[in-house]
Amino acid sequence: MNLSEKSLAELSHLFQDGTVSSREIVEAFITNIESCEDEIDALLLTTFDQAREMANAADSRQKSGKLLSPLDGMPIIVKDNYCTQGVETTAASKILKGFVPPYDATAWKKLKDSGMILLGKANCDEFAMGGSNEHSGYKVCKNPHDLTRVAGGSSGGSAASIAANFAPAALGSDTGGSIRQPASYCGLTGLKVSYGRVSRYGVTAMASSLDSMGPMAKTPEDCAMLLQAMAGADHKDSTTPDKEVPDYLAHLGHKISDLTIGLPKEYFIEGLDEEVAEALRATKKVLEDLGCTLVDISLPHTAYAVPAYYVIMPCEASANLSRYDGIRYGAGQKGENLEEIYVNTRTAGFGDEVKRRIMLGTYALSAGYYDAYYKKAQKVRTLIKQDFDQAFEKVDLILTPVAPTPAFEIGRNLEDPLQEYLEDIFTVPASLAGICGLSVPVAKSSSGLPIGAQLLGPAFKEQRILRVGHHLYKAIHE
Ligand code: GLN
């Protein structure tokens, strides 16, 4: 097997025991990027020169027995909304063109300090707003399984990079599904951590009460390795509690036959693609064969999650994006006075989807509408959280589809934003509740498109969904 097809865990073993060098690993991925990136458009920039230097340094550490961690010498691609010191960071927006951050996002810095090597910055929907990567300010990322289809979004470039063997791992961000959905569309594992498990510091803020940073990779085991280094309190993000970080890898091996898994009836509804429904039935059977008990449950407020999310998220996003005025950083435009500079900068710098959300959020927060929209949505959010709290009194975790269909054709939803928003129905409830979720590849459609299943767990129980995901993955793929 070609090196670039191997999982992160396999590559790490081969490097640690001296079978292959970090430089050989890095070159294998660079070769793929050079030959296929033109047709996939997963990356906004590459950092090959630095990557080669870092790989040589990792090889020296390997020879002298001074490796930094199990991730040392391993390449990774980072979503472009993470600040990367000295490397341009635009969040796929024209308004940030030319912005070179003087610091690293904490989640990335922790991986860098573990020896991971940046190969490039991943394309995404502008400021992570979207579910298809069609809203990138630069180019549309294609799905490596079918170039006429979307890779998903917003972390589409991260997902496509792994699916195309450009890197064994990538960083994504998930505010309403942006790690889990592209992972499902591209046949990968993607982990949305509980709110606060991983620092948000240094990642461009979309909706601050929902944003979560997490890993994407081929397998749940790989995601566990990455989370191990990323998780934990950070004094630069006051929403990260000082909670113990479990040994995620050690948990993977524990048995799962004592677990009860809930199937919420509100997630198996009309409109769910028949092949996705079939993939979920098959997944349920695999979990039963592994000894888990599957029971029907109800999460009664599920139908209100999309409307609540599409009020709360734009409200927070409109406030967060008010900082982009072209004065301190990014691509500012000229104007006769301050007002004109702002208007010209924001008109030229933001794309349509971002403008739409700024308008929706500004409207919903305005005097007279605040109570009717924002406050009401927050109350619905509490009800959705209570649905999960009650469910987790009866079950250990929850199994659902990730998205209603496999990856759709590029352009299908472009004229109809509402249709695109509705596709988030299975991912946004967990985001509103702040719990964790894992997208695991479980099947392929008749036309060869990947289909994922979602495992949801209580807040700060990543070890549980990773463990079940690991057993499920092995049962299906090994
Ligand atoms: N598709 C969702 C949206 O457009 C999720 C985005 C995200 O998680 N960043 O809001």
PDB file of C-alpha atoms and ligand atoms in Angstrom, residues 128-131 154 174-178 206 309-310 313 357 424, ligand 1:
ATOM      1  CA  ALA A 128     -17.243  28.676   7.789  1.00  0.00           C
ATOM      2  CA  MET A 129     -20.715  29.763   6.669  1.00  0.00           C
ATOM      3  CA  GLY A 130     -22.157  27.037   4.531  1.00  0.00           C
ATOM      4  CA  GLY A 131     -22.433  23.333   4.048  1.00  0.00           C
ATOM      5  CA  SER A 154     -17.842  24.199   5.632  1.00  0.00           C
ATOM      6  CA  ASP A 174     -17.922  22.679  13.545  1.00  0.00           C
ATOM      7  CA  THR A 175     -20.533  25.293  14.442  1.00  0.00           C
ATOM      8  CA  GLY A 176     -23.578  23.461  13.101  1.00  0.00           C
ATOM      9  CA  GLY A 177     -22.135  20.407  11.374  1.00  0.00           C
ATOM     10  CA  SER A 178     -19.087  21.596   9.460  1.00  0.00           C
ATOM     11  CA  MET A 206     -18.402  32.503  13.536  1.00  0.00           C
ATOM     12  CA  TYR A 309     -29.905  27.704  14.891  1.00  0.00           C
ATOM     13  CA  TYR A 310     -30.558  29.988  11.920  1.00  0.00           C
ATOM     14  CA  MET A 313     -25.927  31.654  14.581  1.00  0.00           C
ATOM     15  CA  ARG A 357     -26.200  36.167   7.485  1.00  0.00           C
ATOM     16  CA  ASP A 424     -28.330  20.711   8.603  1.00  0.00           C
TER      17      ASP A 424
HETATM   18  N1  GLN B   1     -23.898  24.378   7.426  1.00  0.00           N
HETATM   19  C1  GLN B   1     -23.981  25.089   8.664  1.00  0.00           C
HETATM   20  C2  GLN B   1     -24.080  26.563   8.408  1.00  0.00           C
HETATM   21  O1  GLN B   1     -23.965  26.940   7.273  1.00  0.00           O
HETATM   22  C3  GLN B   1     -22.816  24.736   9.549  1.00  0.00           C
HETATM   23  C4  GLN B   1     -21.639  25.603   9.408  1.00  0.00           C
HETATM   24  C5  GLN B   1     -20.549  25.283  10.376  1.00  0.00           C
HETATM   25  O2  GLN B   1     -20.649  24.337  11.149  1.00  0.00           O
HETATM   26  N2  GLN B   1     -19.506  26.091  10.351  1.00  0.00           N
HETATM   27  O3  GLN B   1     -24.235  27.340   9.309  1.00  0.00           O
END
